[in-house]
Amino acid sequence: MSPKSEKSHLVSYTLPKADMHTHISLALSPEQLLKKIQLNRTTLDLDFLLHKPRRYYSNLWSFHAETYEKLRGSVEAYELAIVTQTYLERIAKEGAIYAEISNSFRDPAVFEMQMDAVVEGIKAAKENTGIEARIVVTSLRDYGSSKAEKAAKHLVGYKNPYVTGFGLVGYERADSLQEYKTALNIAWHEAGLGIAPHVAEQDIVNAIDFFKCYP
């Protein structure tokens, strides 16, 4: 490349892309996270943004545990709508035409309020950029299989056209994936959802167990 040639992008913005895995409550932009830090609405500090080594962890679980714990209580419904919209519009500018985002099940009333906000963000982003997005509802394995079954049962009666999948997230060594067979069966057979659990991010045994408990 000659000195006068334009430097090519590391990523082609013309190639259509799909983002298949995003925890939307953690998808804040640097500007949104900085605002939270300034308002003391998260215990993450400015050093997390300014120094790259601060954002590296010895393992995936340590990263998930710290960032989720420090941000989970600081995302209100209206913020989720904004985070969803700005995240989708940002990746659309980079060539994304589809995104699959996840939101965790919690108290039913809070969950549905948050889901309404996420859907509004999806609609706004599509209106502005044309990007499509769907939602995978997840249950945190740290809370056990009974919480996952409660989530799956709730989704049987919760009709939201943007919800297309059910998944499991969290510490894979907390228990056996086979303990979630009932929840996965409810989500698949009764709620009519696809199955998208995290497996083998931390423990390869989960990949084997997945084939034993897949509906």
GROMACS .gro file of C-alpha atoms in nm:
model
  215
    1MET     CA    1   0.000   0.000   0.000
    2SER     CA    2   0.144   0.338  -0.098
    3PRO     CA    3   0.178   0.613   0.165
    4LYS     CA    4  -0.101   0.805  -0.006
    5SER     CA    5  -0.344   0.514  -0.005
    6GLU     CA    6  -0.626   0.517   0.244
    7LYS     CA    7  -0.582   0.277   0.531
    8SER     CA    8  -0.836  -0.003   0.498
    9HIS     CA    9  -1.075  -0.083   0.782
   10LEU     CA   10  -0.998  -0.391   0.991
   11VAL     CA   11  -1.364  -0.485   0.944
   12SER     CA   12  -1.549  -0.460   0.617
   13TYR     CA   13  -1.856  -0.246   0.673
   14THR     CA   14  -2.009  -0.369   0.348
   15LEU     CA   15  -2.023  -0.738   0.443
   16PRO     CA   16  -2.363  -0.821   0.603
   17LYS     CA   17  -2.316  -0.943   0.959
   18ALA     CA   18  -2.519  -1.104   1.237
   19ASP     CA   19  -2.448  -1.051   1.606
   20MET     CA   20  -2.559  -1.371   1.776
   21HIS     CA   21  -2.477  -1.308   2.139
   22THR     CA   22  -2.518  -0.993   2.346
   23HIS     CA   23  -2.625  -0.947   2.709
   24ILE     CA   24  -2.812  -0.625   2.647
   25SER     CA   25  -2.797  -0.495   3.006
   26LEU     CA   26  -2.416  -0.498   2.978
   27ALA     CA   27  -2.399  -0.343   2.630
   28LEU     CA   28  -2.355   0.015   2.741
   29SER     CA   29  -2.144   0.240   2.524
   30PRO     CA   30  -1.835   0.401   2.682
   31GLU     CA   31  -2.030   0.727   2.705
   32GLN     CA   32  -2.323   0.560   2.883
   33LEU     CA   33  -2.092   0.383   3.127
   34LEU     CA   34  -1.902   0.705   3.195
   35LYS     CA   35  -2.228   0.879   3.281
   36LYS     CA   36  -2.313   0.603   3.529
   37ILE     CA   37  -1.971   0.634   3.690
   38GLN     CA   38  -2.013   1.011   3.724
   39LEU     CA   39  -2.356   0.965   3.882
   40ASN     CA   40  -2.224   0.695   4.119
   41ARG     CA   41  -2.471   0.444   3.978
   42THR     CA   42  -2.212   0.169   3.940
   43THR     CA   43  -1.909   0.064   4.143
   44LEU     CA   44  -1.702   0.028   3.826
   45ASP     CA   45  -1.454   0.314   3.822
   46LEU     CA   46  -1.302   0.539   3.556
   47ASP     CA   47  -0.991   0.321   3.551
   48PHE     CA   48  -1.203   0.046   3.394
   49LEU     CA   49  -1.259   0.269   3.092
   50LEU     CA   50  -0.920   0.434   3.064
   51HIS     CA   51  -0.680   0.143   3.112
   52LYS     CA   52  -0.711  -0.160   2.887
   53PRO     CA   53  -0.537  -0.403   3.129
   54ARG     CA   54  -0.813  -0.327   3.381
   55ARG     CA   55  -1.063  -0.488   3.142
   56TYR     CA   56  -0.874  -0.818   3.114
   57TYR     CA   57  -0.954  -1.109   3.344
   58SER     CA   58  -0.788  -1.444   3.405
   59ASN     CA   59  -1.103  -1.626   3.297
   60LEU     CA   60  -1.444  -1.560   3.146
   61TRP     CA   61  -1.632  -1.629   3.467
   62SER     CA   62  -1.440  -1.362   3.661
   63PHE     CA   63  -1.527  -1.107   3.394
   64HIS     CA   64  -1.895  -1.200   3.390
   65ALA     CA   65  -1.922  -1.207   3.769
   66GLU     CA   66  -1.769  -0.864   3.827
   67THR     CA   67  -1.929  -0.669   3.545
   68TYR     CA   68  -2.273  -0.824   3.592
   69GLU     CA   69  -2.273  -0.767   3.967
   70LYS     CA   70  -2.161  -0.406   3.933
   71LEU     CA   71  -2.407  -0.313   3.659
   72ARG     CA   72  -2.715  -0.526   3.714
   73GLY     CA   73  -2.878  -0.296   3.969
   74SER     CA   74  -2.811   0.018   3.771
   75VAL     CA   75  -3.012  -0.045   3.456
   76GLU     CA   76  -3.368   0.089   3.469
   77ALA     CA   77  -3.631   0.015   3.207
   78TYR     CA   78  -3.595   0.347   3.027
   79GLU     CA   79  -3.218   0.299   3.020
   80LEU     CA   80  -3.258  -0.047   2.868
   81ALA     CA   81  -3.456   0.105   2.582
   82ILE     CA   82  -3.180   0.357   2.517
   83VAL     CA   83  -2.900   0.102   2.555
   84THR     CA   84  -3.080  -0.137   2.318
   85GLN     CA   85  -3.140   0.129   2.055
   86THR     CA   86  -2.791   0.279   2.064
   87TYR     CA   87  -2.622  -0.062   2.064
   88LEU     CA   88  -2.821  -0.186   1.764
   89GLU     CA   89  -2.770   0.137   1.572
   90ARG     CA   90  -2.397   0.122   1.644
   91ILE     CA   91  -2.354  -0.230   1.507
   92ALA     CA   92  -2.583  -0.151   1.213
   93LYS     CA   93  -2.334   0.117   1.108
   94GLU     CA   94  -2.069  -0.157   1.111
   95GLY     CA   95  -2.271  -0.374   0.874
   96ALA     CA   96  -2.493  -0.578   1.106
   97ILE     CA   97  -2.835  -0.665   0.967
   98TYR     CA   98  -2.947  -0.891   1.254
   99ALA     CA   99  -2.880  -0.921   1.627
  100GLU     CA  100  -2.985  -1.175   1.886
  101ILE     CA  101  -2.983  -1.016   2.229
  102SER     CA  102  -3.051  -1.169   2.569
  103ASN     CA  103  -3.228  -1.046   2.878
  104SER     CA  104  -3.246  -1.242   3.202
  105PHE     CA  105  -3.570  -1.350   3.367
  106ARG     CA  106  -3.629  -1.207   3.714
  107ASP     CA  107  -3.941  -1.105   3.903
  108PRO     CA  108  -4.223  -1.138   3.643
  109ALA     CA  109  -4.345  -0.778   3.675
  110VAL     CA  110  -3.994  -0.632   3.651
  111PHE     CA  111  -3.908  -0.873   3.371
  112GLU     CA  112  -4.205  -0.774   3.154
  113MET     CA  113  -4.140  -0.404   3.213
  114GLN     CA  114  -3.779  -0.451   3.102
  115MET     CA  115  -3.885  -0.656   2.801
  116ASP     CA  116  -4.123  -0.380   2.691
  117ALA     CA  117  -3.830  -0.139   2.708
  118VAL     CA  118  -3.601  -0.368   2.507
  119VAL     CA  119  -3.870  -0.410   2.240
  120GLU     CA  120  -3.910  -0.032   2.212
  121GLY     CA  121  -3.535  -0.003   2.162
  122ILE     CA  122  -3.546  -0.269   1.891
  123LYS     CA  123  -3.830  -0.093   1.710
  124ALA     CA  124  -3.655   0.245   1.721
  125ALA     CA  125  -3.329   0.099   1.589
  126LYS     CA  126  -3.511  -0.077   1.306
  127GLU     CA  127  -3.691   0.243   1.213
  128ASN     CA  128  -3.361   0.431   1.195
  129THR     CA  129  -3.134   0.169   1.039
  130GLY     CA  130  -3.340  -0.128   0.919
  131ILE     CA  131  -3.163  -0.373   1.154
  132GLU     CA  132  -3.366  -0.672   1.276
  133ALA     CA  133  -3.332  -0.809   1.629
  134ARG     CA  134  -3.483  -1.085   1.841
  135ILE     CA  135  -3.457  -1.174   2.209
  136VAL     CA  136  -3.338  -1.483   2.396
  137VAL     CA  137  -3.470  -1.494   2.752
  138THR     CA  138  -3.212  -1.640   2.990
  139SER     CA  139  -3.204  -1.781   3.341
  140LEU     CA  140  -2.894  -1.754   3.558
  141ARG     CA  141  -2.764  -2.097   3.663
  142ASP     CA  142  -2.644  -1.955   3.993
  143TYR     CA  143  -3.012  -1.946   4.095
  144GLY     CA  144  -3.064  -2.314   4.016
  145SER     CA  145  -3.291  -2.522   3.795
  146SER     CA  146  -3.612  -2.428   3.981
  147LYS     CA  147  -3.568  -2.063   3.877
  148ALA     CA  148  -3.513  -2.176   3.517
  149GLU     CA  149  -3.833  -2.381   3.529
  150LYS     CA  150  -4.021  -2.080   3.666
  151ALA     CA  151  -3.887  -1.870   3.379
  152ALA     CA  152  -3.982  -2.130   3.118
  153LYS     CA  153  -4.334  -2.165   3.261
  154HIS     CA  154  -4.379  -1.788   3.257
  155LEU     CA  155  -4.280  -1.778   2.891
  156VAL     CA  156  -4.555  -2.028   2.804
  157GLY     CA  157  -4.812  -1.759   2.869
  158TYR     CA  158  -4.597  -1.461   2.778
  159LYS     CA  159  -4.661  -1.394   2.411
  160ASN     CA  160  -4.403  -1.158   2.269
  161PRO     CA  161  -4.322  -1.189   1.897
  162TYR     CA  162  -3.968  -1.067   1.958
  163VAL     CA  163  -3.888  -1.353   2.196
  164THR     CA  164  -3.762  -1.649   1.994
  165GLY     CA  165  -3.537  -1.842   2.233
  166PHE     CA  166  -3.468  -1.958   2.588
  167GLY     CA  167  -3.119  -1.992   2.730
  168LEU     CA  168  -2.908  -2.051   3.038
  169VAL     CA  169  -2.620  -1.832   3.151
  170GLY     CA  170  -2.390  -1.816   3.450
  171TYR     CA  171  -2.134  -2.037   3.618
  172GLU     CA  172  -2.132  -2.371   3.437
  173ARG     CA  173  -1.969  -2.558   3.724
  174ALA     CA  174  -2.238  -2.457   3.971
  175ASP     CA  175  -2.439  -2.768   3.883
  176SER     CA  176  -2.510  -3.017   3.604
  177LEU     CA  177  -2.675  -2.901   3.284
  178GLN     CA  178  -2.891  -3.213   3.301
  179GLU     CA  179  -3.072  -3.058   3.598
  180TYR     CA  180  -3.225  -2.813   3.351
  181LYS     CA  181  -3.383  -3.073   3.125
  182THR     CA  182  -3.734  -2.995   3.252
  183ALA     CA  183  -3.692  -2.622   3.192
  184LEU     CA  184  -3.559  -2.679   2.841
  185ASN     CA  185  -3.846  -2.914   2.760
  186ILE     CA  186  -4.104  -2.661   2.879
  187ALA     CA  187  -3.944  -2.384   2.672
  188TRP     CA  188  -3.926  -2.601   2.361
  189HIS     CA  189  -4.250  -2.800   2.373
  190GLU     CA  190  -4.487  -2.565   2.557
  191ALA     CA  191  -4.356  -2.214   2.490
  192GLY     CA  192  -4.246  -2.296   2.134
  193LEU     CA  193  -3.904  -2.136   2.173
  194GLY     CA  194  -3.564  -2.223   2.038
  195ILE     CA  195  -3.302  -2.347   2.284
  196ALA     CA  196  -2.983  -2.142   2.329
  197PRO     CA  197  -2.802  -2.231   2.652
  198HIS     CA  198  -2.439  -2.134   2.707
  199VAL     CA  199  -2.240  -2.456   2.706
  200ALA     CA  200  -1.867  -2.528   2.726
  201GLU     CA  201  -1.761  -2.166   2.779
  202GLN     CA  202  -1.612  -2.277   3.110
  203ASP     CA  203  -1.659  -2.655   3.125
  204ILE     CA  204  -1.645  -2.896   2.828
  205VAL     CA  205  -1.866  -3.145   3.017
  206ASN     CA  206  -2.156  -2.909   2.952
  207ALA     CA  207  -2.126  -2.970   2.578
  208ILE     CA  208  -2.171  -3.345   2.634
  209ASP     CA  209  -2.457  -3.296   2.880
  210PHE     CA  210  -2.632  -3.068   2.632
  211PHE     CA  211  -2.690  -3.360   2.395
  212LYS     CA  212  -2.837  -3.560   2.683
  213CYS     CA  213  -3.094  -3.301   2.783
  214TYR     CA  214  -3.180  -3.132   2.452
  215PRO     CA  215  -3.558  -3.165   2.393
   0.00000   0.00000   0.00000
